[in-house]
XYZ file of N, CA and C in Angstrom:
720
model
N 32.069 25.826 11.406
C 31.287 24.691 10.905
C 32.016 24.060 9.728
N 32.107 22.724 9.752
C 32.814 22.024 8.687
C 31.875 21.334 7.698
N 30.633 21.000 8.121
C 29.657 20.455 7.185
C 28.257 20.599 7.773
N 27.259 20.546 6.882
C 25.862 20.615 7.298
C 25.075 19.536 6.574
N 23.938 19.154 7.155
C 23.030 18.188 6.537
C 21.623 18.511 7.007
N 20.637 18.235 6.157
C 19.260 18.552 6.542
C 18.311 17.473 6.069
N 17.183 17.373 6.768
C 16.110 16.464 6.402
C 14.797 17.205 6.458
N 13.716 16.478 6.673
C 12.397 17.091 6.747
C 12.239 17.812 8.082
N 12.353 19.112 8.069
C 12.167 19.980 9.239
C 13.243 19.824 10.310
N 14.377 19.217 9.975
C 15.493 19.105 10.920
C 16.792 19.420 10.203
N 17.743 19.985 10.952
C 19.048 20.318 10.388
C 20.157 19.925 11.353
N 21.339 19.683 10.792
C 22.504 19.291 11.575
C 23.720 20.041 11.076
N 24.602 20.366 12.000
C 25.857 21.016 11.650
C 26.982 20.371 12.435
N 28.104 20.189 11.764
C 29.287 19.628 12.398
C 30.307 20.744 12.574
N 30.629 21.016 13.833
C 31.565 22.092 14.118
C 32.999 21.682 13.855
N 33.877 22.658 13.731
C 35.303 22.356 13.558
C 35.862 21.679 14.805
N 35.118 21.803 15.922
C 35.497 21.105 17.153
C 34.988 19.672 17.184
N 34.384 19.211 16.052
C 33.858 17.860 15.882
C 32.604 17.588 16.705
N 31.972 18.622 17.239
C 30.690 18.447 17.905
C 29.568 18.484 16.868
N 28.586 17.595 17.053
C 27.431 17.556 16.168
C 26.272 18.282 16.825
N 25.676 19.230 16.097
C 24.567 20.037 16.596
C 23.312 19.745 15.780
N 22.141 19.852 16.426
C 20.873 19.675 15.719
C 19.888 20.751 16.118
N 18.933 21.016 15.231
C 17.844 21.943 15.537
C 16.705 21.713 14.551
N 15.516 22.206 14.907
C 14.337 22.060 14.057
C 13.173 21.447 14.812
N 12.305 20.756 14.061
C 11.103 20.159 14.640
C 11.466 18.964 15.508
N 10.934 18.938 16.724
C 11.289 17.881 17.651
C 10.452 16.632 17.530
N 9.217 16.732 17.049
C 8.307 15.594 17.023
C 8.032 15.170 15.581
N 8.416 13.932 15.248
C 8.187 13.405 13.907
C 7.105 12.336 13.887
N 7.048 11.499 14.933
C 6.049 10.432 15.030
C 5.580 10.345 16.471
N 4.339 9.951 16.657
C 3.840 9.772 18.019
C 2.694 8.774 18.016
N 2.580 8.055 19.123
C 1.425 7.206 19.374
C 1.293 7.047 20.873
N 0.162 7.470 21.400
C -0.089 7.352 22.829
C 1.041 8.026 23.606
N 1.718 7.275 24.446
C 2.786 7.874 25.262
C 4.150 7.821 24.585
N 4.246 7.169 23.435
C 5.526 7.072 22.732
C 5.635 8.201 21.719
N 6.703 8.944 21.838
C 6.948 10.055 20.909
C 8.384 9.995 20.426
N 8.586 10.392 19.192
C 9.908 10.251 18.587
C 10.209 11.419 17.662
N 11.388 11.976 17.809
C 11.862 13.019 16.922
C 13.198 12.637 16.322
N 13.704 13.494 15.448
C 14.958 13.212 14.755
C 16.083 14.156 15.164
N 15.961 14.777 16.333
C 17.021 15.690 16.764
C 18.120 14.962 17.533
N 17.860 13.729 17.961
C 18.904 12.918 18.563
C 19.272 13.256 19.984
N 18.462 14.083 20.648
C 18.796 14.484 22.018
C 17.904 13.806 23.056
N 17.106 12.822 22.621
C 16.268 12.087 23.557
C 15.001 12.811 23.967
N 14.683 13.924 23.325
C 13.452 14.648 23.633
C 12.664 14.836 22.348
N 11.474 15.394 22.464
C 10.699 15.758 21.276
C 10.402 17.257 21.261
N 11.213 18.004 21.993
C 11.055 19.461 22.005
C 11.687 20.067 20.763
N 10.953 20.945 20.095
C 11.512 21.637 18.941
C 12.589 22.620 19.394
N 13.580 22.811 18.549
C 14.706 23.703 18.859
C 14.848 24.730 17.745
N 14.881 26.012 18.110
C 15.108 27.037 17.097
C 16.559 27.524 17.081
N 17.396 26.827 17.872
C 18.828 27.093 17.856
C 19.579 25.764 17.962
N 20.787 25.690 17.434
C 21.561 24.445 17.493
C 21.834 23.996 18.928
N 21.676 22.678 19.145
C 21.955 22.051 20.433
C 22.968 20.927 20.202
N 24.055 20.865 20.960
C 25.030 19.790 20.773
C 24.460 18.451 21.218
N 24.681 17.398 20.402
C 24.139 16.087 20.750
C 25.212 15.005 20.814
N 26.384 15.236 20.216
C 27.424 14.202 20.212
C 28.778 14.836 19.936
N 29.829 14.207 20.474
C 31.192 14.705 20.282
C 31.985 13.812 19.326
N 33.078 14.360 18.804
C 34.034 13.602 17.985
C 33.377 12.969 16.762
N 32.596 13.746 16.024
C 31.895 13.257 14.838
C 32.681 13.641 13.582
N 32.737 12.706 12.625
C 33.483 12.939 11.393
C 32.581 13.246 10.200
N 31.363 12.665 10.168
C 30.483 12.847 9.009
C 29.059 12.518 9.425
N 28.071 13.147 8.773
C 26.666 12.942 9.117
C 25.821 12.972 7.853
N 24.734 12.188 7.837
C 23.756 12.271 6.761
C 22.364 12.098 7.347
N 21.361 12.573 6.624
C 19.984 12.582 7.121
C 19.056 11.968 6.085
N 18.253 10.999 6.504
C 17.251 10.400 5.635
C 15.863 10.908 5.979
N 14.861 10.230 5.472
C 13.474 10.597 5.760
C 13.083 10.221 7.174
N 13.581 9.068 7.623
C 13.143 8.554 8.916
C 14.300 8.193 9.839
N 15.520 8.566 9.454
C 16.677 8.250 10.288
C 17.812 9.230 10.029
N 18.726 9.267 10.979
C 19.953 10.043 10.857
C 21.111 9.097 11.132
N 22.198 9.232 10.379
C 23.379 8.402 10.581
C 24.611 9.293 10.674
N 25.525 8.925 11.560
C 26.809 9.640 11.610
C 27.904 8.686 12.032
N 29.132 9.057 11.720
C 30.292 8.252 12.086
C 31.222 9.125 12.910
N 31.782 8.553 13.971
C 32.687 9.337 14.804
C 34.117 9.244 14.270
N 35.010 9.934 14.899
C 36.383 10.017 14.407
C 37.134 8.702 14.546
N 36.577 7.739 15.277
C 37.182 6.418 15.402
C 36.595 5.419 14.394
N 35.616 5.869 13.606
C 35.012 5.006 12.602
C 33.792 4.238 13.062
N 33.298 4.516 14.268
C 32.081 3.863 14.753
C 30.857 4.578 14.191
N 29.930 3.826 13.633
C 28.747 4.403 13.000
C 27.563 4.333 13.962
N 26.808 5.417 14.025
C 25.632 5.530 14.890
C 24.428 5.951 14.049
N 23.244 5.582 14.521
C 22.000 6.034 13.898
C 20.967 6.328 14.975
N 19.918 7.036 14.587
C 18.710 7.160 15.402
C 17.548 7.485 14.479
N 16.333 7.203 14.956
C 15.141 7.421 14.141
C 14.181 6.269 14.292
N 13.405 6.006 13.253
C 12.392 4.946 13.293
C 12.807 3.811 12.360
N 12.575 2.585 12.788
C 13.101 1.418 12.091
C 12.010 0.481 11.585
N 10.740 0.915 11.605
C 9.653 0.048 11.159
C 9.306 0.328 9.709
N 8.842 -0.714 9.018
C 8.639 -0.585 7.574
C 7.501 0.349 7.203
N 6.560 0.567 8.096
C 5.464 1.483 7.805
C 5.537 2.735 8.680
N 6.670 2.914 9.330
C 6.925 4.088 10.161
C 5.825 4.322 11.193
N 5.503 3.246 11.918
C 4.528 3.349 12.990
C 5.193 3.021 14.313
N 4.591 3.506 15.383
C 5.109 3.277 16.733
C 4.156 2.428 17.557
N 3.324 1.632 16.877
C 2.326 0.841 17.602
C 2.211 -0.557 17.017
N 1.566 -1.434 17.789
C 1.248 -2.774 17.333
C -0.148 -3.103 17.860
N -0.717 -4.211 17.427
C -2.084 -4.569 17.826
C -2.042 -5.791 18.728
N -2.583 -5.619 19.925
C -2.685 -6.711 20.891
C -4.163 -6.990 21.108
N -4.640 -8.054 20.487
C -6.077 -8.311 20.516
C -6.795 -7.327 19.627
N -7.573 -6.449 20.228
C -8.259 -5.400 19.462
C -7.734 -4.023 19.825
N -6.649 -3.981 20.606
C -6.132 -2.712 21.107
C -4.764 -2.395 20.513
N -4.587 -1.184 20.055
C -3.277 -0.720 19.600
C -2.478 -0.228 20.805
N -1.253 -0.707 20.926
C -0.399 -0.341 22.060
C 0.940 0.158 21.534
N 1.637 1.005 22.316
C 2.894 1.578 21.852
C 4.030 0.552 21.775
N 4.844 0.686 20.756
C 6.080 -0.086 20.671
C 7.096 0.479 21.653
N 7.852 -0.386 22.302
C 8.999 0.045 23.087
C 10.202 0.181 22.149
N 11.239 0.829 22.618
C 12.412 1.032 21.757
C 12.929 -0.286 21.189
N 13.038 -1.277 22.036
C 13.659 -2.534 21.615
C 12.771 -3.747 21.835
N 11.476 -3.536 21.983
C 10.576 -4.675 22.178
C 9.184 -4.341 21.663
N 8.459 -5.404 21.304
C 7.086 -5.271 20.824
C 6.168 -6.045 21.771
N 5.261 -5.364 22.471
C 4.399 -6.021 23.461
C 3.172 -6.695 22.859
N 3.284 -7.153 21.624
C 2.165 -7.778 20.926
C 2.606 -9.134 20.376
N 1.660 -9.960 19.948
C 2.038 -11.193 19.264
C 2.950 -10.882 18.075
N 3.906 -11.754 17.831
C 4.905 -11.500 16.784
C 4.252 -11.167 15.447
N 3.182 -11.852 15.117
C 2.510 -11.625 13.832
C 1.924 -10.225 13.725
N 1.698 -9.572 14.856
C 1.111 -8.231 14.853
C 2.136 -7.126 15.048
N 3.397 -7.486 15.081
C 4.459 -6.486 15.235
C 4.929 -6.016 13.866
N 5.174 -4.712 13.693
C 5.659 -4.234 12.402
C 7.061 -4.762 12.112
N 7.333 -5.026 10.851
C 8.661 -5.498 10.458
C 9.685 -4.377 10.594
N 10.897 -4.761 10.900
C 11.997 -3.798 10.958
C 12.622 -3.702 9.575
N 12.671 -2.492 9.030
C 13.161 -2.352 7.661
C 14.677 -2.247 7.578
N 15.343 -1.990 8.710
C 16.797 -1.952 8.714
C 17.423 -0.579 8.628
N 16.628 0.481 8.626
C 17.182 1.826 8.467
C 18.196 2.175 9.547
N 18.029 1.623 10.755
C 18.940 1.938 11.851
C 20.193 1.065 11.851
N 20.233 0.056 10.998
C 21.417 -0.785 10.942
C 21.659 -1.590 12.207
N 20.609 -1.771 12.990
C 20.687 -2.517 14.238
C 19.327 -3.163 14.468
N 19.252 -4.474 14.328
C 17.966 -5.166 14.346
C 17.336 -5.259 15.730
N 18.037 -4.790 16.761
C 17.475 -4.824 18.117
C 16.348 -3.819 18.277
N 16.408 -2.706 17.560
C 15.545 -1.558 17.848
C 14.424 -1.373 16.836
N 13.240 -1.026 17.367
C 12.148 -0.549 16.525
C 12.282 0.953 16.288
N 12.798 1.645 17.257
C 13.019 3.080 17.131
C 14.013 3.520 18.206
N 14.603 4.676 18.006
C 15.470 5.249 19.031
C 15.542 6.755 18.842
N 15.387 7.483 19.943
C 15.490 8.940 19.898
C 16.878 9.422 20.314
N 17.783 8.463 20.543
C 19.175 8.772 20.853
C 20.070 7.902 19.982
N 21.299 8.341 19.735
C 22.196 7.544 18.890
C 22.449 6.147 19.439
N 22.348 5.162 18.563
C 22.686 3.774 18.883
C 23.761 3.317 17.897
N 24.546 2.333 18.297
C 25.602 1.842 17.420
C 25.032 0.941 16.315
N 25.487 1.179 15.110
C 25.161 0.291 13.998
C 25.962 -0.993 14.164
N 25.307 -2.118 13.932
C 25.985 -3.409 14.032
C 27.067 -3.519 12.963
N 28.322 -3.774 13.321
C 29.386 -3.869 12.309
C 29.150 -5.055 11.375
N 29.607 -4.969 10.140
C 29.470 -6.101 9.222
C 30.358 -7.266 9.646
N 30.108 -8.415 9.056
C 30.852 -9.617 9.432
C 32.351 -9.463 9.224
N 32.750 -8.687 8.216
C 34.179 -8.519 7.944
C 34.773 -7.285 8.617
N 33.966 -6.653 9.508
C 34.419 -5.453 10.228
C 34.986 -4.401 9.280
N 34.246 -4.161 8.200
C 34.616 -3.157 7.188
C 35.951 -3.472 6.516
N 36.298 -4.759 6.476
C 37.503 -5.165 5.768
C 38.779 -4.571 6.316
N 38.738 -4.204 7.583
C 39.908 -3.585 8.182
C 40.013 -2.095 7.927
N 39.073 -1.540 7.183
C 39.075 -0.105 6.914
C 38.268 0.658 7.943
N 38.202 1.969 7.766
C 37.459 2.856 8.656
C 36.424 3.623 7.852
N 35.178 3.652 8.319
C 34.133 4.418 7.635
C 34.451 5.906 7.736
N 34.458 6.579 6.585
C 34.786 8.005 6.548
C 33.694 8.849 5.917
N 32.731 8.209 5.235
C 31.683 8.962 4.557
C 30.389 8.164 4.568
N 29.275 8.872 4.732
C 27.949 8.261 4.717
C 27.042 9.023 3.758
N 26.099 8.309 3.157
C 25.061 8.937 2.344
C 23.736 8.288 2.706
N 22.735 9.096 3.033
C 21.430 8.590 3.455
C 20.382 8.795 2.369
N 19.713 7.716 1.985
C 18.482 7.837 1.238
C 17.341 7.941 2.229
N 16.096 7.958 1.773
C 14.984 8.060 2.714
C 15.031 6.995 3.797
N 15.324 5.734 3.385
C 15.313 4.634 4.354
C 16.460 3.651 4.121
N 17.527 4.117 3.495
C 18.717 3.291 3.351
C 19.957 4.160 3.509
N 21.077 3.514 3.805
C 22.325 4.243 4.024
C 23.465 3.514 3.319
N 24.348 4.299 2.717
C 25.566 3.788 2.096
C 26.757 4.336 2.869
N 27.711 3.476 3.185
C 28.920 3.886 3.905
C 30.144 3.577 3.055
N 31.099 4.509 3.046
C 32.370 4.316 2.329
C 33.518 4.292 3.335
N 34.430 3.370 3.147
C 35.592 3.304 4.023
C 36.788 4.008 3.388
N 37.812 4.223 4.194
C 39.018 4.869 3.685
C 39.802 3.986 2.723
N 39.421 2.721 2.622
C 40.043 1.825 1.653
C 39.229 1.693 0.373
N 38.134 2.460 0.273
C 37.339 2.475 -0.944
C 36.291 1.402 -1.057
N 35.940 0.780 0.075
C 34.909 -0.251 0.069
C 33.550 0.363 0.404
N 32.491 -0.240 -0.144
C 31.125 0.241 0.072
C 30.314 -0.770 0.862
N 29.541 -0.245 1.824
C 28.628 -1.065 2.616
C 27.269 -0.374 2.622
N 26.204 -1.147 2.761
C 24.876 -0.565 2.789
C 23.924 -1.329 3.680
N 22.872 -0.625 4.120
C 21.825 -1.261 4.929
C 20.532 -0.469 4.779
N 19.435 -1.118 5.188
C 18.128 -0.462 5.126
C 17.252 -1.042 4.026
N 16.353 -0.218 3.522
C 15.372 -0.644 2.526
C 16.050 -0.946 1.191
N 15.682 -2.089 0.591
C 16.297 -2.504 -0.665
C 15.254 -2.951 -1.685
N 14.024 -2.465 -1.555
C 12.946 -2.915 -2.434
C 13.109 -2.438 -3.871
N 13.905 -1.391 -4.103
C 14.159 -0.896 -5.463
C 15.634 -1.068 -5.838
N 16.288 -2.039 -5.199
C 17.706 -2.318 -5.463
C 18.617 -1.152 -5.108
N 18.209 -0.397 -4.085
C 19.032 0.727 -3.634
C 20.428 0.300 -3.205
N 20.537 -0.966 -2.787
C 21.820 -1.476 -2.329
C 22.557 -2.241 -3.420
N 21.991 -2.257 -4.620
C 22.706 -2.822 -5.748
C 22.468 -4.286 -5.993
N 21.565 -4.899 -5.294
C 21.268 -6.323 -5.444
C 20.145 -6.482 -6.458
N 20.496 -6.625 -7.716
C 19.482 -6.604 -8.775
C 18.524 -7.784 -8.708
N 18.987 -8.924 -8.183
C 18.116 -10.093 -8.114
C 17.232 -10.080 -6.880
N 17.669 -9.378 -5.833
C 16.944 -9.358 -4.575
C 17.210 -10.576 -3.717
N 17.921 -11.557 -4.269
C 18.130 -12.811 -3.554
C 19.266 -12.735 -2.547
N 20.286 -11.955 -2.848
C 21.485 -11.940 -2.005
C 21.277 -11.140 -0.724
N 20.616 -10.008 -0.815
C 20.467 -9.122 0.339
C 19.070 -9.164 0.941
N 18.047 -9.317 0.120
C 16.678 -9.239 0.585
C 16.154 -7.818 0.563
N 14.894 -7.644 0.938
C 14.255 -6.327 0.886
C 14.626 -5.436 2.055
N 14.827 -6.040 3.246
C 15.158 -5.285 4.449
C 16.522 -5.758 4.948
N 17.523 -4.922 4.835
C 18.881 -5.290 5.231
C 19.147 -4.687 6.607
N 19.296 -5.540 7.603
C 19.300 -5.112 8.999
C 20.642 -4.571 9.490
N 21.725 -4.898 8.797
C 23.062 -4.460 9.216
C 23.911 -4.266 7.967
N 24.999 -3.516 8.073
C 25.821 -3.238 6.893
C 26.266 -4.501 6.160
N 26.118 -4.473 4.828
C 26.603 -5.545 3.968
C 27.566 -4.967 2.940
N 28.604 -5.708 2.642
C 29.534 -5.299 1.596
C 28.817 -5.312 0.255
N 28.927 -4.208 -0.501
C 28.219 -4.088 -1.773
C 29.130 -4.355 -2.967
N 30.285 -4.931 -2.727
C 31.245 -5.200 -3.805
C 31.656 -6.677 -3.762
N 30.665 -7.541 -3.856
C 30.917 -8.968 -3.726
C 31.274 -9.559 -5.092
N 32.489 -10.090 -5.211
C 32.988 -10.581 -6.491
C 32.132 -11.694 -7.059
N 31.700 -12.644 -6.218
C 30.970 -13.802 -6.747
C 29.549 -13.477 -7.187
N 29.111 -12.240 -6.979
C 27.810 -11.821 -7.509
C 27.955 -11.118 -8.853
N 29.206 -10.996 -9.310
C 29.450 -10.359 -10.595
C 29.232 -8.862 -10.591
N 29.371 -8.223 -9.451
C 29.113 -6.789 -9.367
C 30.250 -5.986 -10.008
N 29.918 -5.016 -10.855
C 30.939 -4.226 -11.544
C 31.868 -3.465 -10.595
N 31.394 -3.158 -9.403
C 32.215 -2.398 -8.454
C 33.123 -3.291 -7.611
N 33.087 -4.596 -7.848
C 33.776 -5.531 -6.961
C 35.256 -5.222 -6.786
N 35.923 -4.798 -7.840
C 37.361 -4.543 -7.764
C 37.694 -3.062 -7.909
N 36.728 -2.206 -7.633
C 36.912 -0.773 -7.772
C 37.161 -0.112 -6.418
N 37.890 0.982 -6.442
C 38.092 1.790 -5.228
C 37.171 3.000 -5.311
N 36.237 3.108 -4.376
C 35.256 4.193 -4.376
C 35.805 5.376 -3.578
N 35.656 6.583 -4.139
C 36.177 7.779 -3.471
C 35.081 8.750 -3.048
N 33.827 8.501 -3.472
C 32.714 9.362 -3.051
C 31.410 8.615 -3.272
N 30.413 8.888 -2.409
C 29.101 8.250 -2.536
C 27.996 9.291 -2.406
N 26.840 8.963 -2.975
C 25.659 9.820 -2.854
C 24.430 8.937 -2.974
N 23.306 9.416 -2.470
C 22.047 8.679 -2.578
C 20.924 9.610 -2.995
N 19.937 9.033 -3.685
C 18.709 9.735 -3.996
C 17.566 9.072 -3.269
N 16.359 9.280 -3.761
C 15.187 8.752 -3.077
C 15.245 7.236 -2.956
N 15.429 6.544 -4.069
C 15.505 5.080 -4.036
C 16.615 4.592 -4.960
N 17.707 5.347 -5.009
C 18.862 4.940 -5.798
C 20.132 5.443 -5.121
N 21.263 4.908 -5.577
C 22.552 5.243 -4.973
C 23.589 5.448 -6.073
N 24.658 6.188 -5.736
C 25.708 6.494 -6.700
C 27.073 6.353 -6.044
N 28.070 6.035 -6.867
C 29.446 5.961 -6.384
C 30.381 6.515 -7.450
N 31.415 7.211 -7.004
C 32.478 7.708 -7.873
C 33.732 6.919 -7.560
N 34.346 6.311 -8.574
C 35.544 5.511 -8.365
C 36.790 6.316 -8.724
N 37.935 5.802 -8.289
C 39.169 6.565 -8.446
C 39.652 6.665 -9.885
N 38.974 5.974 -10.817
C 39.296 6.130 -12.236
C 38.403 7.164 -12.909
N 37.605 7.898 -12.087
C 36.776 8.978 -12.609
C 35.430 8.552 -13.152
N 35.056 7.292 -12.964
C 33.780 6.808 -13.477
C 32.696 6.905 -12.407
N 31.478 7.182 -12.853
C 30.315 7.253 -11.965
C 29.472 5.999 -12.163
N 29.097 5.363 -11.057
C 28.268 4.165 -11.069
C 26.977 4.476 -10.325
N 25.869 3.956 -10.828
C 24.578 4.279 -10.222
C 23.652 3.073 -10.314
N 22.805 2.884 -9.299
C 21.917 1.730 -9.263
C 20.675 2.052 -8.435
N 19.608 1.274 -8.662
C 18.364 1.479 -7.928
C 17.204 1.795 -8.847
N 16.263 2.579 -8.371
C 15.036 2.894 -9.106
C 15.344 3.747 -10.337
N 14.771 3.362 -11.480
C 14.989 4.102 -12.727
C 13.664 4.484 -13.371
N 12.607 4.579 -12.555
C 11.277 4.833 -13.099
C 11.155 6.210 -13.737
N 12.043 7.124 -13.380
C 12.010 8.470 -13.964
C 13.370 8.848 -14.561
N 14.106 7.849 -14.964
C 15.386 8.104 -15.607
C 16.501 8.466 -14.649
N 16.348 8.119 -13.366
C 17.332 8.502 -12.368
C 18.729 7.950 -12.650
N 18.800 6.821 -13.338
C 20.091 6.172 -13.536
C 20.892 6.790 -14.663
N 20.265 7.607 -15.492
C 20.995 8.366 -16.508
C 21.632 7.515 -17.595
N 21.074 6.334 -17.837
C 21.667 5.453 -18.844
C 20.854 5.395 -20.132
N 19.888 6.293 -20.249
C 19.101 6.354 -21.475
C 17.941 5.383 -21.542
N 17.720 4.625 -20.448
C 16.625 3.651 -20.483
C 15.441 4.155 -19.665
């Protein structure tokens, strides 16, 4: 085993053979005939032993409602739930009906918003890995080598030291202090080092990333630690 990651009642291990294994609780959300777990094998059966779910994986992280991993070619995948209130239903008239993976059988106004945790705006949920939509600049020509998952957001680092993020941004987890540039729900990876926004990391090379509940951190090659997001309990460590 080369690395491990865990979430709420689920665990993952990456073998030296680059196979990704999962085990734990199979059912995380359910409504009517729709059921969803975070084991990534397309079932909701609990597993008390590791089961292989994907090959050629380089890195994995686990959030509250999603799992993200990158393969050895730099393609990023996710699975989990993508709705802002973590529900699998919508209201059609007076009846609640199940959401489909990629469609809502209700009037648009009655469909839950997609918060962006899966990095692919097509899906409301997925119990199998789906590809994250690449950013407009295709990661600047770099390759994603590291991921960090918050409860409902993800930070990706490339081998060239660039940072990208997607998912929930209501507490500036993605570093957008004004909220105007990215918005609250970021549906696909966005570059988090935009020079014209005056971001301190714009010209920095990042060598490691981490996330907390509603904040994120980066270590740059000059040995400095940068942190942003929720500071309601002193998470940012800046004395405020």
